[in-house]
mmCIF file with all atom_site columns, C-alpha atoms in Angstrom:
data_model
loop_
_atom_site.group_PDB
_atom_site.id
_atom_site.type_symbol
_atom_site.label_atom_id
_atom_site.label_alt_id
_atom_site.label_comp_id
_atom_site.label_asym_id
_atom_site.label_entity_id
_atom_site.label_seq_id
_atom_site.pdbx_PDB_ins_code
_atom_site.Cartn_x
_atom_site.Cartn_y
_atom_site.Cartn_z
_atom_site.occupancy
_atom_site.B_iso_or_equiv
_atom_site.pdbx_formal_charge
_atom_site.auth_seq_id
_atom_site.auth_comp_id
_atom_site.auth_asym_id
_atom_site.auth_atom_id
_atom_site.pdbx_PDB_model_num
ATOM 1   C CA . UNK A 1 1   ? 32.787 169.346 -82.636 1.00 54.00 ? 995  UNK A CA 1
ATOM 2   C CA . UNK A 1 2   ? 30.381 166.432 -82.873 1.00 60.00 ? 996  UNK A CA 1
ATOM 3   C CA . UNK A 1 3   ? 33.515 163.676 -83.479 1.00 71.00 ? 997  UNK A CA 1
ATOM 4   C CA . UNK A 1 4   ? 35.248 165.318 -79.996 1.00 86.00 ? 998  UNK A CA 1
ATOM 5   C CA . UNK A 1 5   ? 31.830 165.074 -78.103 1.00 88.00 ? 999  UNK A CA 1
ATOM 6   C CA . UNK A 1 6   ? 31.167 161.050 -79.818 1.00 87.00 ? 1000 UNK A CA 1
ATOM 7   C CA . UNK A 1 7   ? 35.001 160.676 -78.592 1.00 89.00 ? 1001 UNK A CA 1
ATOM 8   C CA . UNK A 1 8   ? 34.348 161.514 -75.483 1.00 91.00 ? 1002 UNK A CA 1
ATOM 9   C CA . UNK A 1 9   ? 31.185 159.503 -75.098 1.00 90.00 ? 1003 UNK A CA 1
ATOM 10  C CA . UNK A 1 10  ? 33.349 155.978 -76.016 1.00 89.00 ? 1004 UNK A CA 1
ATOM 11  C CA . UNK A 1 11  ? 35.814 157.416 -73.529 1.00 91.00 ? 1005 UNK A CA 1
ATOM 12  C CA . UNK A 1 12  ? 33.093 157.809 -71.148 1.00 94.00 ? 1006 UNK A CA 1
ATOM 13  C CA . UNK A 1 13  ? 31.488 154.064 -72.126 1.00 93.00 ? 1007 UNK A CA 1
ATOM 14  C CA . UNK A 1 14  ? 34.971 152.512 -71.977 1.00 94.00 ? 1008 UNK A CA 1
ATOM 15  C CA . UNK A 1 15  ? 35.320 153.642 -68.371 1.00 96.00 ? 1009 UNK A CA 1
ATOM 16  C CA . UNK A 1 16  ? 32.254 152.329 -67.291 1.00 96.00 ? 1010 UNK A CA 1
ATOM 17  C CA . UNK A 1 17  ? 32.911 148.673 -68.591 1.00 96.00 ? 1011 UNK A CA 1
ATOM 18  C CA . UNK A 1 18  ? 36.428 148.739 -67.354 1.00 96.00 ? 1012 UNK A CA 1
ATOM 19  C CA . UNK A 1 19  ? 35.134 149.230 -63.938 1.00 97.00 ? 1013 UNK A CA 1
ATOM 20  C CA . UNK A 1 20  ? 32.327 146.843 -64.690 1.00 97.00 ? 1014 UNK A CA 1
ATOM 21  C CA . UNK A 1 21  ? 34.720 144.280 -65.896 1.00 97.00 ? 1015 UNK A CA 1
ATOM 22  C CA . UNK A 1 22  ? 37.043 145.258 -62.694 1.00 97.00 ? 1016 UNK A CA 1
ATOM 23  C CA . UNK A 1 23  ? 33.773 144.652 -60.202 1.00 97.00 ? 1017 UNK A CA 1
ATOM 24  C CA . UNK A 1 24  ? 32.505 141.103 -62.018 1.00 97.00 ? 1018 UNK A CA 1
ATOM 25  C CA . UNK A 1 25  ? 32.488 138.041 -60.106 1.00 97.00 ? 1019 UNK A CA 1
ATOM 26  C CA . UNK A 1 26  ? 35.013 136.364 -62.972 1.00 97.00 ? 1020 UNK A CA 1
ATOM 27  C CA . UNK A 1 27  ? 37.767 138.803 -62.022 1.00 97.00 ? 1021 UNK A CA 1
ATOM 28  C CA . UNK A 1 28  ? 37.154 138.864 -58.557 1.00 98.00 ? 1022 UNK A CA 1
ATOM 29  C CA . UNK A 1 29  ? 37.768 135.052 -58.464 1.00 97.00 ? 1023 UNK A CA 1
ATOM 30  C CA . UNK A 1 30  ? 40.606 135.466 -60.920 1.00 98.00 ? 1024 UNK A CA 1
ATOM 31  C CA . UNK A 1 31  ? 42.311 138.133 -58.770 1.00 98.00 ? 1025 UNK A CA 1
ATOM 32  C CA . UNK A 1 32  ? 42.106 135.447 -55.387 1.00 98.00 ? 1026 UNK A CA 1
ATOM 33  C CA . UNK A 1 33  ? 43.451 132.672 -57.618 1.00 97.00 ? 1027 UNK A CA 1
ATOM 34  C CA . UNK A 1 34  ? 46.015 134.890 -58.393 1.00 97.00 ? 1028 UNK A CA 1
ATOM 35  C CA . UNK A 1 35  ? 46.482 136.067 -54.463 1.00 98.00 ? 1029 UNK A CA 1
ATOM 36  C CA . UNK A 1 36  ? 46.285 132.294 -52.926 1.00 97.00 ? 1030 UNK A CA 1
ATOM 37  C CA . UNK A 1 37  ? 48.983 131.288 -55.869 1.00 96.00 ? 1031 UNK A CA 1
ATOM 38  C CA . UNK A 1 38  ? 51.206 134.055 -55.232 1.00 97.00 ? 1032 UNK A CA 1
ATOM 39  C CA . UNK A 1 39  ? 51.102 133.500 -51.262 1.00 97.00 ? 1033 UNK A CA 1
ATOM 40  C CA . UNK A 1 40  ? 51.322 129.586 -51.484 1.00 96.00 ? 1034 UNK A CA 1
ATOM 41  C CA . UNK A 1 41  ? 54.722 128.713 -50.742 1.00 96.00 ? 1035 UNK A CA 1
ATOM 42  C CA . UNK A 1 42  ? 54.690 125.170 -52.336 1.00 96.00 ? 1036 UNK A CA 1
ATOM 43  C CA . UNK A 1 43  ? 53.536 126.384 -55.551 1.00 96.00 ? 1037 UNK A CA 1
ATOM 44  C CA . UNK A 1 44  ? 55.795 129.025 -56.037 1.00 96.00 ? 1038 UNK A CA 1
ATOM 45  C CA . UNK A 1 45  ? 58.320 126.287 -55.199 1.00 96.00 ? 1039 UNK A CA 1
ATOM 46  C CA . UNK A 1 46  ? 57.392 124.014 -58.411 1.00 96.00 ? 1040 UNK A CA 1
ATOM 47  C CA . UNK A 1 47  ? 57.071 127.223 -60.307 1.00 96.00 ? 1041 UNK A CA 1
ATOM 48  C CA . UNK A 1 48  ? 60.822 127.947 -59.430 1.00 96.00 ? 1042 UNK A CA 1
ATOM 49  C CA . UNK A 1 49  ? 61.593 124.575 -59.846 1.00 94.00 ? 1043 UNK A CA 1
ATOM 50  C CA . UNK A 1 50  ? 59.760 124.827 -63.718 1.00 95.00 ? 1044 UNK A CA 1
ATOM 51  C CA . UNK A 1 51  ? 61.251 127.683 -64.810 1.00 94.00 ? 1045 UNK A CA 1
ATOM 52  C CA . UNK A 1 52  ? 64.864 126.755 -63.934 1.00 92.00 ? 1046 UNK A CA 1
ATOM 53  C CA . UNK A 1 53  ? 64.073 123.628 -66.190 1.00 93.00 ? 1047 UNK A CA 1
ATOM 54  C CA . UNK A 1 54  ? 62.642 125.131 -68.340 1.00 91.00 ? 1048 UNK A CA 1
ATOM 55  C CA . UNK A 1 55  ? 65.837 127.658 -69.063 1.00 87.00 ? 1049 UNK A CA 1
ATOM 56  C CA . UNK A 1 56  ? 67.658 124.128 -69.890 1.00 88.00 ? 1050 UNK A CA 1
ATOM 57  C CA . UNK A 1 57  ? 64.886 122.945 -72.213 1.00 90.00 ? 1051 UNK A CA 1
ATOM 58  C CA . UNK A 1 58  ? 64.922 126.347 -74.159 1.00 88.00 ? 1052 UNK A CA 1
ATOM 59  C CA . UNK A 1 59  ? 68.819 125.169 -74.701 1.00 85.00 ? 1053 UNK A CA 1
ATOM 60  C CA . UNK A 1 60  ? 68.726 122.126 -75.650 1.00 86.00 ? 1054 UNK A CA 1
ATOM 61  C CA . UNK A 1 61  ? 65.703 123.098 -78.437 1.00 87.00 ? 1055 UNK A CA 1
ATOM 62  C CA . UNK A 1 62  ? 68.890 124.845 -79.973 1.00 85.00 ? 1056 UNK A CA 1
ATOM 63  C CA . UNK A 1 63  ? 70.593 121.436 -80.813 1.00 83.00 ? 1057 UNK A CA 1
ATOM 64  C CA . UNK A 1 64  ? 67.397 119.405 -80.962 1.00 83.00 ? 1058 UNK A CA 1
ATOM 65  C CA . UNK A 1 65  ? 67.910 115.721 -80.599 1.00 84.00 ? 1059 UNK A CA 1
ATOM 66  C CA . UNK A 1 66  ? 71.819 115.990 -80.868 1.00 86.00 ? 1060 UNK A CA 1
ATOM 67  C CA . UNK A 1 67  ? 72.008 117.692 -77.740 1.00 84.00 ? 1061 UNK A CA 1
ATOM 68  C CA . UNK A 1 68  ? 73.918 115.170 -75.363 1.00 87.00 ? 1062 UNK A CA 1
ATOM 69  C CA . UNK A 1 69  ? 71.322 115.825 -72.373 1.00 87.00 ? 1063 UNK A CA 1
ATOM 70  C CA . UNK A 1 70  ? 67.652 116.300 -75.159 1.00 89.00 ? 1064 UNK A CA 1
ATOM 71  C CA . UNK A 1 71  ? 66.430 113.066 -73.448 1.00 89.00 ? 1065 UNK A CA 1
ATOM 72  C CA . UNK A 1 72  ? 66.807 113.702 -70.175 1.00 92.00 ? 1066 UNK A CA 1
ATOM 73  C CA . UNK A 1 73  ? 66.047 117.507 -70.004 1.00 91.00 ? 1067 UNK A CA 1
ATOM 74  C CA . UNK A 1 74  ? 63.108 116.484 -71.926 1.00 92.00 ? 1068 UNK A CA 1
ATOM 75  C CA . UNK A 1 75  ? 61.870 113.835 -69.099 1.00 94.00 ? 1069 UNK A CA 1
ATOM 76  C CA . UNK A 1 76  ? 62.516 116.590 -66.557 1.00 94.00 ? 1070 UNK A CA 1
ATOM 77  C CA . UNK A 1 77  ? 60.342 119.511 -68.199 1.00 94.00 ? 1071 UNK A CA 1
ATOM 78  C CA . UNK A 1 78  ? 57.668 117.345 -68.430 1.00 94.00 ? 1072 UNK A CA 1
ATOM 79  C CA . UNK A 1 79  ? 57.610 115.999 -64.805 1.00 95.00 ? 1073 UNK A CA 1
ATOM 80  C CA . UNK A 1 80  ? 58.792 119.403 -63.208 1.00 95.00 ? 1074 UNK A CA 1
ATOM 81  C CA . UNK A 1 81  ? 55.321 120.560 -65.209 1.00 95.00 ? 1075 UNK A CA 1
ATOM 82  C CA . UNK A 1 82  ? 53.172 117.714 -64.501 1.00 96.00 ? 1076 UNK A CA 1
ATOM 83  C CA . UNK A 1 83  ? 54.058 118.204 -60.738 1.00 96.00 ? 1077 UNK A CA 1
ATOM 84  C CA . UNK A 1 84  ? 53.110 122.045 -61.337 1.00 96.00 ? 1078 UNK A CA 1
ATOM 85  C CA . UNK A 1 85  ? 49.931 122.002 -62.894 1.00 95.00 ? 1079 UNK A CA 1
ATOM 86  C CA . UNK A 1 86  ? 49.095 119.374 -60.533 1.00 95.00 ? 1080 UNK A CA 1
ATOM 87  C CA . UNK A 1 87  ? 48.979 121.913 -57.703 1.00 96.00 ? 1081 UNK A CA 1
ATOM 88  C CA . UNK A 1 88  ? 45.687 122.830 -56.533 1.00 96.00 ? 1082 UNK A CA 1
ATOM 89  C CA . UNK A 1 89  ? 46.321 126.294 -56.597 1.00 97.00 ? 1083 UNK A CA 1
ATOM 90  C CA . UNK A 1 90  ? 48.078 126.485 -60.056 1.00 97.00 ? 1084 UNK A CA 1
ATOM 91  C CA . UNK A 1 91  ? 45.184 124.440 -60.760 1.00 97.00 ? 1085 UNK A CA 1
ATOM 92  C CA . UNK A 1 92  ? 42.792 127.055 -59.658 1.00 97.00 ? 1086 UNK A CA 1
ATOM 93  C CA . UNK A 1 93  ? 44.400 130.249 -61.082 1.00 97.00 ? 1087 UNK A CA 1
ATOM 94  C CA . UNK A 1 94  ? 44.701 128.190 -64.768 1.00 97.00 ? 1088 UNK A CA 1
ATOM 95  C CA . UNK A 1 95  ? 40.798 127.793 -64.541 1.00 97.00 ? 1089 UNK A CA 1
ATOM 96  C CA . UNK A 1 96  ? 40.557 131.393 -63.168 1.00 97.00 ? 1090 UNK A CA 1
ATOM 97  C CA . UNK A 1 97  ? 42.783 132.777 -65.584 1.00 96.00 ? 1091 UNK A CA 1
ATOM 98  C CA . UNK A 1 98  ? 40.823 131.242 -68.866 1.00 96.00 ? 1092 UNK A CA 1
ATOM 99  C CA . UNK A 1 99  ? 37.301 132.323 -67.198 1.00 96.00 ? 1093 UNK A CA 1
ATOM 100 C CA . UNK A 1 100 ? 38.240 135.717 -67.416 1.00 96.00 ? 1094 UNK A CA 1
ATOM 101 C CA . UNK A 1 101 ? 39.986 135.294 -70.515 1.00 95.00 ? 1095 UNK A CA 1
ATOM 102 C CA . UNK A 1 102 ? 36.785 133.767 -72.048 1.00 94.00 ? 1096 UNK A CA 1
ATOM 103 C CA . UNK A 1 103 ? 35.197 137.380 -70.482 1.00 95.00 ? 1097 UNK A CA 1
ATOM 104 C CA . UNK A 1 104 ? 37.050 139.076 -72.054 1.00 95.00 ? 1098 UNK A CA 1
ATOM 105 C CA . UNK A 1 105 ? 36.730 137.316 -75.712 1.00 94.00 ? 1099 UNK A CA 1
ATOM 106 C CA . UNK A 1 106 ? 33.031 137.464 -75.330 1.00 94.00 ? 1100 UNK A CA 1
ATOM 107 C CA . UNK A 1 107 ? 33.234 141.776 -74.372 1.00 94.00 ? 1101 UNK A CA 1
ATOM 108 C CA . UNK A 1 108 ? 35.641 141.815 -77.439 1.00 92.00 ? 1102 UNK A CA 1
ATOM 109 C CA . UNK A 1 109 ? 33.553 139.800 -79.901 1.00 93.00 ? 1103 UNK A CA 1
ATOM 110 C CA . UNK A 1 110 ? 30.421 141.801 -79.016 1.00 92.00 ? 1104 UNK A CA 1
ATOM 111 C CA . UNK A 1 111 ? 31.795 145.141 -79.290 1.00 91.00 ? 1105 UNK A CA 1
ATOM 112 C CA . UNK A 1 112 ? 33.399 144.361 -82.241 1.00 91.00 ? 1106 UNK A CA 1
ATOM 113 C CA . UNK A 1 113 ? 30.079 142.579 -83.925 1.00 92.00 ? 1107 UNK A CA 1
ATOM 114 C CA . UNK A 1 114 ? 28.538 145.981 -82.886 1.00 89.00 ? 1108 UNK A CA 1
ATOM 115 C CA . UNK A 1 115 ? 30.370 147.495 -85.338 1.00 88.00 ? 1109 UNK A CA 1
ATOM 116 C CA . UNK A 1 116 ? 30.317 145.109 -88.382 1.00 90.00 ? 1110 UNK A CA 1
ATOM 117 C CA . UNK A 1 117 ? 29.986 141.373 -88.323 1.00 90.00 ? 1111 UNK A CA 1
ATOM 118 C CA . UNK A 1 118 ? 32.831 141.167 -90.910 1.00 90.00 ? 1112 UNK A CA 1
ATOM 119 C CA . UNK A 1 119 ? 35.397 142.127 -88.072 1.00 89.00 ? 1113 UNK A CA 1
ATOM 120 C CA . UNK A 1 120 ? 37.288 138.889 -87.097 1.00 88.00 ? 1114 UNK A CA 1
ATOM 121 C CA . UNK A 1 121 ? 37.423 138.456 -83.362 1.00 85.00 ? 1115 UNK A CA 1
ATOM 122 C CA . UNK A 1 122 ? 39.882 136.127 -81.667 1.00 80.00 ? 1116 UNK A CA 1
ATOM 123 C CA . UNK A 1 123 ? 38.379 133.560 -79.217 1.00 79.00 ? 1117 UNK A CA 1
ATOM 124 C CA . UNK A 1 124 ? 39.752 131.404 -76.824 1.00 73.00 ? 1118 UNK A CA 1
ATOM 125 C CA . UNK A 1 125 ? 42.328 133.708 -75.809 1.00 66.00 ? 1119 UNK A CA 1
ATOM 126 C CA . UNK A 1 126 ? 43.312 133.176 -80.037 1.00 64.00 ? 1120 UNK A CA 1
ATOM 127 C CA . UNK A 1 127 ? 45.669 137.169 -79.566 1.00 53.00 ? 1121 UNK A CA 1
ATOM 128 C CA . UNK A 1 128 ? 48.087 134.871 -77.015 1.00 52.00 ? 1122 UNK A CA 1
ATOM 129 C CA . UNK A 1 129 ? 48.669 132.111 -80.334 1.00 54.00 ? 1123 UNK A CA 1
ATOM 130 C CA . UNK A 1 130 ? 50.249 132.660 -83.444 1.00 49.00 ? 1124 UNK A CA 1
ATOM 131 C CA . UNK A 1 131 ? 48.539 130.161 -85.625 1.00 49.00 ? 1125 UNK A CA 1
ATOM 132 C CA . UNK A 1 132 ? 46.207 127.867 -83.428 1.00 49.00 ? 1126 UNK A CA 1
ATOM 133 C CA . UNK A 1 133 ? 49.246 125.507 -82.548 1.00 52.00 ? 1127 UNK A CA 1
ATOM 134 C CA . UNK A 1 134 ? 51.256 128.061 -81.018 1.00 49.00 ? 1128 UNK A CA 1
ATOM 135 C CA . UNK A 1 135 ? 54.169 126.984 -82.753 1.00 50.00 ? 1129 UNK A CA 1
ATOM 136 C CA . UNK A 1 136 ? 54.806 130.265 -84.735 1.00 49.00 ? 1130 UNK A CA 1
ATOM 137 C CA . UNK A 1 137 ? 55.491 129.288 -88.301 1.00 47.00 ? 1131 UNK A CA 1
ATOM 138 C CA . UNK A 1 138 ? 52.006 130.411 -89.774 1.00 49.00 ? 1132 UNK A CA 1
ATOM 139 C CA . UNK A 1 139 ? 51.258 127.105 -91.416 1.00 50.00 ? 1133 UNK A CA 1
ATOM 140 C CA . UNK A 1 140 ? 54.947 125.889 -92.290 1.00 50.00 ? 1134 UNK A CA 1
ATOM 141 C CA . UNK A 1 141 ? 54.973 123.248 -89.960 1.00 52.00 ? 1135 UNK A CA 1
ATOM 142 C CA . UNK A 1 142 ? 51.437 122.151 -92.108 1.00 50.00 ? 1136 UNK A CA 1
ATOM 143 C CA . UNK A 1 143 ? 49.088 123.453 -89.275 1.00 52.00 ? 1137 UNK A CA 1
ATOM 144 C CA . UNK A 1 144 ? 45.974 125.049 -90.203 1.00 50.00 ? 1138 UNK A CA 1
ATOM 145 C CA . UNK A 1 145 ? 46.501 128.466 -90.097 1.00 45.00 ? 1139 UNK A CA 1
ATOM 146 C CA . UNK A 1 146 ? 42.950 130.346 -89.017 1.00 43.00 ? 1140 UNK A CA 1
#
């Protein structure tokens, strides 16, 4: 009876800092980042225009350097995102987006230290990486693997 009623209870708490974390001024600013990106023509535009480059580049990392087009899809991916994250609206939902990211690793990290301080926390969004260099070898490619 007393592990339903202390089950409960976290149910209860977890409700209350969802809608806390739902009400902050971090997500509120994320969520009309979000908005203005989504209704901005021009940026959805060079998002398009990413993406479709983007499909090519995920090709031509099949063949590596002996695909016939690597150095020129390679030129393209990185102008196509240059010109996007140039955009002051992509821009603004980026730095949006890691604010309430960095929220949300700090509500993690203390609930977590709450419990024990030997429970290892990711930070800096660290759940959205494999190893650190996102390049998802775990230490093969000689990284350091955290």
């Amino acid at each position: 009876m007393i592990a339903t009623l202390e089950y409960v209870d976290i149910l209860d708490r977890s409700e209350v800092l969802g809608k806390m974390i739902l009400e902050s001024d971090v997500y509120e600013a994320f969520e009309e980042a979000k908005k203005d990106l989504y209704s901005d023509s021009e940026a959805q535009q060079l998002i398009k225009e990413f993406n479709a480059v983007k499909d090519q580049y995920e090709d031509v990392q099949r063949f590596g350097r002996y695909h016939p087009d690597y150095s020129e899809i390679m030129k393209l991916v990185r102008t196509k995102k240059r010109a996007m994250d140039l955009n002051d609206k992509v821009a603004a939902y980026k730095i949006a987006e890691r604010n309430f990211q960095s929220l949300l690793d700090e509500i993690s990290q203390y609930i977590a230290f709450s419990v024990s301080e030997q429970i290892k926390v990711p930070k800096d969004g660290g759940a959205l990486t494999d190893s650190g260099c996102g390049c998802g070898s775990g230490g093969g490619c000689g990284c350091k693997v955290s």
